Amino acid sequence: MTVVRITVTAGAFALIARKIGFGAVIHALATADPLSLALGYGIAVVTILLTVWQWNGLATANGVDRTYRRCLHLELGGDVFDAALPSSIGGDFVRATSLAESPEERVPAAASVVLRRLCNFPGMIVITALGLATTVSLGYADRIRPFSLGVVAGGLALVVLALSPAMGFIGRWGLLRRGPGRAVAKLLNTLHDFRGQRSHLVRATLRGLLFWTVVVASQTMFIRALGIHIPLMYGALVITTATAVTMLPISLGGYGLREGAFAAFLAAGGHATAAQGAAVGVCITVQTLALGVIGIPFYLTIRTRRSHPAAYPAPPHAAMEAA
């Protein structure tokens, strides 16, 4: 799969170089409105705070009570791997393993990370569906519509799977009773049991919708910065669909696919050149890479804490046992 991802990413960049030209993309970035860019990145900071808020609530609901500051620290530390590895799984692995401070917390900590991802899908589905409904009369939206319908269908399938007893059923498979499969079974059973906590699920889903609303606001500023003027809901449709394309496990972190998707969808209808569209994707890629760099000291601090556990207070139950 790594070979496939490298091939797809290299092919995407080669196609951009041939059809668009890196020089044209750089020129589009050089002429972008700096104020709109700054506003877009400023709003992106809010998306980070929102996603940590959601994760902190889910972690607490799973019995892993941590401060918001601690979750923010781990979120930024995980961003190093989100930027550097082929997918966001590396970052989520760091977040889950670092959140747990005892063996008993490993499974609920991992469940909180998975639930954060799952609870974000309904928000993306709602915004994509609204974008589809409000752009029916736009002929140039035909280019993106099949992809957007795929996003809605795939997202709904994941939501139905998460809300059904399927994960509990899979967790009882005999194949998962040995070796590493036991950890997977415990995680699936924890996710299955969490379905009964409807109030927490509703709150997390609403936070996910708010998160996606702010993401659209942030990336809309990138679109405006590049001089692209399109209807707001078509822009939202492009943002959610392009993001979903980069989530597919077929490229290295979505690099290349992101720029190509924005180039194809934003150039529809003659509202932008392909270079302007690709430049919007570059703005988002820069954000991802910048967070990776910013997260380095936070990740190194996580490692320091692991190396010196005695420097931090013991969990309450451990203190009681010691007493």
mmCIF file of C-alpha atoms in Angstrom:
data_model
loop_
_atom_site.group_PDB
_atom_site.id
_atom_site.type_symbol
_atom_site.label_atom_id
_atom_site.label_comp_id
_atom_site.label_asym_id
_atom_site.label_seq_id
_atom_site.Cartn_x
_atom_site.Cartn_y
_atom_site.Cartn_z
ATOM 1 C CA MET A 1 0.000 0.000 0.000
ATOM 2 C CA THR A 2 2.898 2.364 0.665
ATOM 3 C CA VAL A 3 4.153 1.735 -2.867
ATOM 4 C CA VAL A 4 0.663 2.455 -4.200
ATOM 5 C CA ARG A 5 0.475 5.702 -2.206
ATOM 6 C CA ILE A 6 3.878 6.848 -3.416
ATOM 7 C CA THR A 7 2.885 6.050 -6.992
ATOM 8 C CA VAL A 8 -0.437 7.896 -6.772
ATOM 9 C CA THR A 9 1.131 10.943 -5.106
ATOM 10 C CA ALA A 10 3.973 11.098 -7.641
ATOM 11 C CA GLY A 11 1.478 10.643 -10.490
ATOM 12 C CA ALA A 12 -0.730 13.427 -9.152
ATOM 13 C CA PHE A 13 2.175 15.856 -8.924
ATOM 14 C CA ALA A 14 3.370 14.837 -12.395
ATOM 15 C CA LEU A 15 -0.097 15.510 -13.791
ATOM 16 C CA ILE A 16 -0.209 18.909 -12.099
ATOM 17 C CA ALA A 17 3.211 19.763 -13.512
ATOM 18 C CA ARG A 18 2.148 18.737 -17.009
ATOM 19 C CA LYS A 19 -1.376 20.163 -17.141
ATOM 20 C CA ILE A 20 -0.972 23.229 -14.933
ATOM 21 C CA GLY A 21 2.697 23.908 -14.308
ATOM 22 C CA PHE A 22 4.306 24.604 -10.955
ATOM 23 C CA GLY A 23 5.282 28.075 -12.132
ATOM 24 C CA ALA A 24 1.635 29.003 -12.681
ATOM 25 C CA VAL A 25 0.706 27.749 -9.210
ATOM 26 C CA ILE A 26 3.549 29.722 -7.612
ATOM 27 C CA HIS A 27 2.448 32.840 -9.510
ATOM 28 C CA ALA A 28 -1.117 32.397 -8.241
ATOM 29 C CA LEU A 29 0.163 32.137 -4.672
ATOM 30 C CA ALA A 30 2.375 35.204 -5.117
ATOM 31 C CA THR A 31 -0.634 37.303 -6.161
ATOM 32 C CA ALA A 32 -2.930 36.039 -3.374
ATOM 33 C CA ASP A 33 -4.483 38.526 -0.957
ATOM 34 C CA PRO A 34 -2.338 38.315 2.223
ATOM 35 C CA LEU A 35 -5.133 39.578 4.480
ATOM 36 C CA SER A 36 -7.540 36.846 3.371
ATOM 37 C CA LEU A 37 -4.791 34.250 3.759
ATOM 38 C CA ALA A 38 -4.032 35.453 7.284
ATOM 39 C CA LEU A 39 -7.726 35.356 8.154
ATOM 40 C CA GLY A 40 -8.019 31.830 6.778
ATOM 41 C CA TYR A 41 -5.127 30.598 8.892
ATOM 42 C CA GLY A 42 -6.473 32.461 11.911
ATOM 43 C CA ILE A 43 -9.827 30.712 11.576
ATOM 44 C CA ALA A 44 -7.962 27.395 11.171
ATOM 45 C CA VAL A 45 -6.665 27.857 14.723
ATOM 46 C CA VAL A 46 -10.296 27.777 15.872
ATOM 47 C CA THR A 47 -10.804 24.412 14.134
ATOM 48 C CA ILE A 48 -7.950 22.971 16.203
ATOM 49 C CA LEU A 49 -9.477 24.255 19.426
ATOM 50 C CA LEU A 50 -12.857 22.815 18.430
ATOM 51 C CA THR A 51 -11.549 19.362 17.574
ATOM 52 C CA VAL A 52 -9.676 19.220 20.892
ATOM 53 C CA TRP A 53 -12.883 20.259 22.685
ATOM 54 C CA GLN A 54 -14.690 17.381 21.011
ATOM 55 C CA TRP A 55 -11.940 14.870 21.807
ATOM 56 C CA ASN A 56 -11.694 16.035 25.418
ATOM 57 C CA GLY A 57 -15.435 15.460 25.885
ATOM 58 C CA LEU A 58 -15.312 11.980 24.342
ATOM 59 C CA ALA A 59 -12.268 11.013 26.402
ATOM 60 C CA THR A 60 -14.019 12.069 29.603
ATOM 61 C CA ALA A 61 -17.156 10.177 28.575
ATOM 62 C CA ASN A 62 -14.994 7.061 28.131
ATOM 63 C CA GLY A 63 -13.562 7.394 31.614
ATOM 64 C CA VAL A 64 -10.239 8.980 30.633
ATOM 65 C CA ASP A 65 -10.474 12.296 32.444
ATOM 66 C CA ARG A 66 -7.838 14.723 31.180
ATOM 67 C CA THR A 67 -7.616 18.496 31.108
ATOM 68 C CA TYR A 68 -8.297 20.390 27.921
ATOM 69 C CA ARG A 69 -4.689 21.612 27.999
ATOM 70 C CA ARG A 70 -3.377 18.048 28.081
ATOM 71 C CA CYS A 71 -5.527 17.051 25.090
ATOM 72 C CA LEU A 72 -4.360 20.131 23.180
ATOM 73 C CA HIS A 73 -0.750 19.158 23.908
ATOM 74 C CA LEU A 74 -1.301 15.648 22.535
ATOM 75 C CA GLU A 75 -3.238 16.952 19.529
ATOM 76 C CA LEU A 76 -0.347 19.172 18.474
ATOM 77 C CA GLY A 77 2.166 16.408 19.148
ATOM 78 C CA GLY A 78 0.212 14.060 16.893
ATOM 79 C CA ASP A 79 0.207 16.670 14.124
ATOM 80 C CA VAL A 80 3.884 15.858 13.538
ATOM 81 C CA PHE A 81 2.881 12.431 12.232
ATOM 82 C CA ASP A 82 -0.221 13.700 10.441
ATOM 83 C CA ALA A 83 2.113 15.822 8.323
ATOM 84 C CA ALA A 84 4.933 13.318 7.898
ATOM 85 C CA LEU A 85 3.286 9.909 7.477
ATOM 86 C CA PRO A 86 1.148 8.511 4.631
ATOM 87 C CA SER A 87 -2.077 8.955 6.628
ATOM 88 C CA SER A 88 -3.411 10.445 9.863
ATOM 89 C CA ILE A 89 -3.314 7.031 11.564
ATOM 90 C CA GLY A 90 0.188 7.735 12.872
ATOM 91 C CA GLY A 91 -0.956 10.918 14.570
ATOM 92 C CA ASP A 92 -3.992 9.202 16.052
ATOM 93 C CA PHE A 93 -1.781 6.381 17.348
ATOM 94 C CA VAL A 94 0.369 8.922 19.184
ATOM 95 C CA ARG A 95 -2.714 10.645 20.617
ATOM 96 C CA ALA A 96 -4.314 7.403 21.809
ATOM 97 C CA THR A 97 -1.198 5.851 23.352
ATOM 98 C CA SER A 98 -0.127 9.120 24.988
ATOM 99 C CA LEU A 99 -3.565 9.858 26.421
ATOM 100 C CA ALA A 100 -3.563 6.553 28.309
ATOM 101 C CA GLU A 101 -1.493 6.685 31.495
ATOM 102 C CA SER A 102 -2.202 3.124 32.628
ATOM 103 C CA PRO A 103 -2.864 -0.195 30.859
ATOM 104 C CA GLU A 104 -6.547 0.005 31.825
ATOM 105 C CA GLU A 105 -6.927 3.295 29.935
ATOM 106 C CA ARG A 106 -5.472 2.128 26.623
ATOM 107 C CA VAL A 107 -8.693 0.825 25.107
ATOM 108 C CA PRO A 108 -10.983 3.725 26.177
ATOM 109 C CA ALA A 109 -8.296 6.209 25.082
ATOM 110 C CA ALA A 110 -8.147 4.586 21.643
ATOM 111 C CA ALA A 111 -11.950 4.528 21.527
ATOM 112 C CA SER A 112 -12.098 8.288 22.160
ATOM 113 C CA VAL A 113 -9.800 8.914 19.181
ATOM 114 C CA VAL A 114 -11.833 6.664 16.881
ATOM 115 C CA LEU A 115 -15.107 8.187 18.087
ATOM 116 C CA ARG A 116 -13.830 11.672 17.320
ATOM 117 C CA ARG A 117 -13.326 10.645 13.706
ATOM 118 C CA LEU A 118 -16.697 8.923 13.500
ATOM 119 C CA CYS A 119 -18.587 11.823 15.102
ATOM 120 C CA ASN A 120 -17.132 14.232 12.542
ATOM 121 C CA PHE A 121 -18.668 12.405 9.584
ATOM 122 C CA PRO A 122 -22.291 13.528 10.188
ATOM 123 C CA GLY A 123 -21.185 17.186 10.029
ATOM 124 C CA MET A 124 -19.390 16.602 6.740
ATOM 125 C CA ILE A 125 -22.412 14.742 5.373
ATOM 126 C CA VAL A 126 -24.820 17.551 6.344
ATOM 127 C CA ILE A 127 -22.721 20.277 4.709
ATOM 128 C CA THR A 128 -22.150 18.166 1.582
ATOM 129 C CA ALA A 129 -25.863 17.394 1.306
ATOM 130 C CA LEU A 130 -26.744 21.079 1.724
ATOM 131 C CA GLY A 131 -24.194 21.938 -0.953
ATOM 132 C CA LEU A 132 -25.739 19.400 -3.324
ATOM 133 C CA ALA A 133 -29.262 20.668 -2.668
ATOM 134 C CA THR A 134 -28.418 24.346 -3.140
ATOM 135 C CA THR A 135 -26.354 23.894 -6.323
ATOM 136 C CA VAL A 136 -28.837 21.846 -8.333
ATOM 137 C CA SER A 137 -29.406 24.756 -10.718
ATOM 138 C CA LEU A 138 -25.675 25.278 -11.334
ATOM 139 C CA GLY A 139 -24.691 23.455 -14.496
ATOM 140 C CA TYR A 140 -20.969 23.491 -13.709
ATOM 141 C CA ALA A 141 -21.666 21.613 -10.477
ATOM 142 C CA ASP A 142 -22.212 18.487 -12.593
ATOM 143 C CA ARG A 143 -18.443 17.926 -12.511
ATOM 144 C CA ILE A 144 -18.327 17.541 -8.751
ATOM 145 C CA ARG A 145 -21.770 16.054 -8.135
ATOM 146 C CA PRO A 146 -20.861 12.332 -8.622
ATOM 147 C CA PHE A 147 -17.961 12.682 -6.181
ATOM 148 C CA SER A 148 -20.105 14.558 -3.647
ATOM 149 C CA LEU A 149 -22.829 11.919 -3.849
ATOM 150 C CA GLY A 150 -20.145 9.329 -3.150
ATOM 151 C CA VAL A 151 -19.087 11.311 -0.069
ATOM 152 C CA VAL A 152 -22.661 11.368 1.247
ATOM 153 C CA ALA A 153 -23.204 7.663 0.531
ATOM 154 C CA GLY A 154 -19.875 6.596 2.058
ATOM 155 C CA GLY A 155 -20.338 8.828 5.093
ATOM 156 C CA LEU A 156 -23.844 7.518 5.714
ATOM 157 C CA ALA A 157 -22.565 3.944 5.459
ATOM 158 C CA LEU A 158 -19.947 4.647 8.143
ATOM 159 C CA VAL A 159 -22.505 6.324 10.403
ATOM 160 C CA VAL A 160 -24.941 3.407 10.030
ATOM 161 C CA LEU A 161 -22.121 0.975 10.777
ATOM 162 C CA ALA A 162 -21.150 2.915 13.891
ATOM 163 C CA LEU A 163 -24.723 3.055 15.177
ATOM 164 C CA SER A 164 -25.526 -0.582 14.410
ATOM 165 C CA PRO A 165 -24.561 -3.640 16.504
ATOM 166 C CA ALA A 166 -22.036 -4.567 13.781
ATOM 167 C CA MET A 167 -18.921 -3.624 15.754
ATOM 168 C CA GLY A 168 -20.055 -5.654 18.739
ATOM 169 C CA PHE A 169 -20.766 -8.604 16.435
ATOM 170 C CA ILE A 170 -17.327 -8.361 14.820
ATOM 171 C CA GLY A 171 -15.723 -8.027 18.245
ATOM 172 C CA ARG A 172 -17.048 -11.480 19.137
ATOM 173 C CA TRP A 173 -15.425 -13.194 16.155
ATOM 174 C CA GLY A 174 -13.241 -16.142 17.068
ATOM 175 C CA LEU A 175 -10.421 -14.785 14.905
ATOM 176 C CA LEU A 176 -10.053 -11.864 17.317
ATOM 177 C CA ARG A 177 -9.567 -13.996 20.410
ATOM 178 C CA ARG A 178 -5.861 -14.538 19.907
ATOM 179 C CA GLY A 179 -2.784 -12.334 19.866
ATOM 180 C CA PRO A 180 -3.223 -8.711 18.733
ATOM 181 C CA GLY A 181 -6.811 -9.502 17.758
ATOM 182 C CA ARG A 182 -7.838 -9.346 21.414
ATOM 183 C CA ALA A 183 -6.956 -5.640 21.601
ATOM 184 C CA VAL A 184 -9.005 -5.013 18.457
ATOM 185 C CA ALA A 185 -11.932 -6.936 19.932
ATOM 186 C CA LYS A 186 -11.793 -4.871 23.141
ATOM 187 C CA LEU A 187 -11.795 -1.652 21.108
ATOM 188 C CA LEU A 188 -14.759 -2.770 18.987
ATOM 189 C CA ASN A 189 -16.708 -3.827 22.071
ATOM 190 C CA THR A 190 -15.984 -0.484 23.756
ATOM 191 C CA LEU A 191 -17.236 1.370 20.662
ATOM 192 C CA HIS A 192 -20.288 -0.891 20.619
ATOM 193 C CA ASP A 193 -21.079 -0.139 24.266
ATOM 194 C CA PHE A 194 -20.669 3.597 23.757
ATOM 195 C CA ARG A 195 -23.703 3.588 21.431
ATOM 196 C CA GLY A 196 -25.884 3.674 24.541
ATOM 197 C CA GLN A 197 -24.487 7.035 25.655
ATOM 198 C CA ARG A 198 -26.713 9.031 23.351
ATOM 199 C CA SER A 199 -26.293 12.387 25.052
ATOM 200 C CA HIS A 200 -22.513 12.217 24.591
ATOM 201 C CA LEU A 201 -22.929 11.116 20.980
ATOM 202 C CA VAL A 202 -25.312 13.972 20.231
ATOM 203 C CA ARG A 203 -22.983 16.528 21.797
ATOM 204 C CA ALA A 204 -19.981 15.159 19.911
ATOM 205 C CA THR A 205 -21.931 15.164 16.641
ATOM 206 C CA LEU A 206 -23.017 18.781 17.115
ATOM 207 C CA ARG A 207 -19.436 19.735 17.874
ATOM 208 C CA GLY A 208 -18.435 17.924 14.693
ATOM 209 C CA LEU A 209 -20.930 19.977 12.697
ATOM 210 C CA LEU A 210 -19.555 23.167 14.238
ATOM 211 C CA PHE A 211 -16.044 21.993 13.411
ATOM 212 C CA TRP A 212 -16.897 21.479 9.733
ATOM 213 C CA THR A 213 -18.669 24.837 9.566
ATOM 214 C CA VAL A 214 -15.504 26.565 10.761
ATOM 215 C CA VAL A 215 -13.357 24.475 8.380
ATOM 216 C CA VAL A 216 -15.498 25.712 5.494
ATOM 217 C CA ALA A 217 -15.136 29.298 6.738
ATOM 218 C CA SER A 218 -11.349 28.939 6.936
ATOM 219 C CA GLN A 219 -10.853 27.395 3.519
ATOM 220 C CA THR A 220 -13.359 29.767 1.925
ATOM 221 C CA MET A 221 -10.945 32.551 2.851
ATOM 222 C CA PHE A 222 -8.192 30.714 0.945
ATOM 223 C CA ILE A 223 -10.489 30.545 -2.080
ATOM 224 C CA ARG A 224 -11.229 34.274 -1.829
ATOM 225 C CA ALA A 225 -7.525 35.041 -1.326
ATOM 226 C CA LEU A 226 -6.764 33.487 -4.699
ATOM 227 C CA GLY A 227 -9.325 35.745 -6.380
ATOM 228 C CA ILE A 228 -11.926 33.007 -6.905
ATOM 229 C CA HIS A 229 -15.513 34.168 -6.532
ATOM 230 C CA ILE A 230 -18.047 31.355 -6.372
ATOM 231 C CA PRO A 231 -21.333 30.819 -4.489
ATOM 232 C CA LEU A 232 -20.744 30.056 -0.820
ATOM 233 C CA MET A 233 -22.444 26.665 -0.862
ATOM 234 C CA TYR A 234 -20.618 25.563 -3.997
ATOM 235 C CA GLY A 235 -17.403 26.448 -2.194
ATOM 236 C CA ALA A 236 -18.547 24.380 0.803
ATOM 237 C CA LEU A 237 -19.307 21.477 -1.548
ATOM 238 C CA VAL A 238 -15.830 21.709 -3.062
ATOM 239 C CA ILE A 239 -14.163 21.851 0.365
ATOM 240 C CA THR A 240 -15.927 18.819 1.855
ATOM 241 C CA THR A 241 -15.604 16.748 -1.321
ATOM 242 C CA ALA A 242 -11.923 17.563 -1.857
ATOM 243 C CA THR A 243 -11.219 16.775 1.803
ATOM 244 C CA ALA A 244 -12.993 13.428 1.481
ATOM 245 C CA VAL A 245 -10.869 12.609 -1.577
ATOM 246 C CA THR A 246 -7.699 13.188 0.459
ATOM 247 C CA MET A 247 -9.022 10.824 3.160
ATOM 248 C CA LEU A 248 -8.863 7.889 0.743
ATOM 249 C CA PRO A 249 -5.898 5.656 1.680
ATOM 250 C CA ILE A 250 -4.362 5.882 -1.787
ATOM 251 C CA SER A 251 -1.867 8.723 -1.423
ATOM 252 C CA LEU A 252 0.746 10.082 0.982
ATOM 253 C CA GLY A 253 -1.264 12.290 3.329
ATOM 254 C CA GLY A 254 -3.456 13.473 0.460
ATOM 255 C CA TYR A 255 -0.567 15.433 -1.052
ATOM 256 C CA GLY A 256 -1.103 15.904 -4.770
ATOM 257 C CA LEU A 257 -4.685 14.640 -4.626
ATOM 258 C CA ARG A 258 -5.713 17.709 -2.614
ATOM 259 C CA GLU A 259 -4.236 20.148 -5.114
ATOM 260 C CA GLY A 260 -5.625 18.214 -8.072
ATOM 261 C CA ALA A 261 -9.131 18.014 -6.598
ATOM 262 C CA PHE A 262 -9.312 21.742 -5.876
ATOM 263 C CA ALA A 263 -7.941 22.505 -9.347
ATOM 264 C CA ALA A 264 -10.591 20.348 -11.036
ATOM 265 C CA PHE A 265 -13.578 21.473 -8.973
ATOM 266 C CA LEU A 266 -12.826 25.193 -8.680
ATOM 267 C CA ALA A 267 -12.004 25.574 -12.376
ATOM 268 C CA ALA A 268 -15.480 24.295 -13.299
ATOM 269 C CA GLY A 269 -17.638 26.993 -14.831
ATOM 270 C CA GLY A 270 -14.661 29.207 -15.606
ATOM 271 C CA HIS A 271 -14.603 30.792 -12.133
ATOM 272 C CA ALA A 272 -10.897 30.093 -11.715
ATOM 273 C CA THR A 273 -7.878 28.769 -13.520
ATOM 274 C CA ALA A 274 -6.567 25.348 -12.664
ATOM 275 C CA ALA A 275 -3.493 27.050 -11.184
ATOM 276 C CA GLN A 276 -5.646 29.108 -8.813
ATOM 277 C CA GLY A 277 -7.528 25.995 -7.732
ATOM 278 C CA ALA A 278 -4.330 24.047 -7.124
ATOM 279 C CA ALA A 279 -2.975 27.015 -5.146
ATOM 280 C CA VAL A 280 -5.924 26.712 -2.748
ATOM 281 C CA GLY A 281 -4.877 23.106 -2.108
ATOM 282 C CA VAL A 282 -1.300 24.291 -1.524
ATOM 283 C CA CYS A 283 -2.556 26.733 1.135
ATOM 284 C CA ILE A 284 -4.113 23.828 3.014
ATOM 285 C CA THR A 285 -1.000 21.688 2.558
ATOM 286 C CA VAL A 286 1.097 24.516 3.996
ATOM 287 C CA GLN A 287 -1.228 24.567 7.011
ATOM 288 C CA THR A 288 -0.748 20.828 7.549
ATOM 289 C CA LEU A 289 3.038 21.064 7.261
ATOM 290 C CA ALA A 290 3.175 24.135 9.522
ATOM 291 C CA LEU A 291 1.230 22.294 12.219
ATOM 292 C CA GLY A 292 3.667 19.410 11.887
ATOM 293 C CA VAL A 293 6.603 21.735 12.532
ATOM 294 C CA ILE A 294 4.821 23.514 15.399
ATOM 295 C CA GLY A 295 4.003 20.129 16.933
ATOM 296 C CA ILE A 296 7.629 18.948 17.183
ATOM 297 C CA PRO A 297 8.340 20.463 20.630
ATOM 298 C CA PHE A 298 4.968 19.202 21.873
ATOM 299 C CA TYR A 299 5.802 15.672 20.729
ATOM 300 C CA LEU A 300 9.247 15.831 22.319
ATOM 301 C CA THR A 301 7.596 16.921 25.557
ATOM 302 C CA ILE A 302 5.324 13.867 25.412
ATOM 303 C CA ARG A 303 8.399 11.642 25.197
ATOM 304 C CA THR A 304 9.953 13.468 28.142
ATOM 305 C CA ARG A 305 6.862 12.839 30.228
ATOM 306 C CA ARG A 306 6.972 9.148 29.385
ATOM 307 C CA SER A 307 10.616 9.027 30.432
ATOM 308 C CA HIS A 308 9.940 10.735 33.782
ATOM 309 C CA PRO A 309 6.560 9.491 35.005
ATOM 310 C CA ALA A 310 7.463 10.182 38.618
ATOM 311 C CA ALA A 311 7.522 13.902 37.923
ATOM 312 C CA TYR A 312 3.744 13.860 37.566
ATOM 313 C CA PRO A 313 1.097 13.074 40.144
ATOM 314 C CA ALA A 314 -0.236 9.536 40.251
ATOM 315 C CA PRO A 315 -3.868 8.858 39.290
ATOM 316 C CA PRO A 316 -6.293 9.081 42.233
ATOM 317 C CA HIS A 317 -6.889 5.331 42.414
ATOM 318 C CA ALA A 318 -3.123 4.673 42.593
ATOM 319 C CA ALA A 319 -2.750 7.215 45.401
ATOM 320 C CA MET A 320 -5.553 5.508 47.346
ATOM 321 C CA GLU A 321 -3.927 2.101 46.904
ATOM 322 C CA ALA A 322 -0.597 3.485 48.092
ATOM 323 C CA ALA A 323 -2.299 4.956 51.164
#
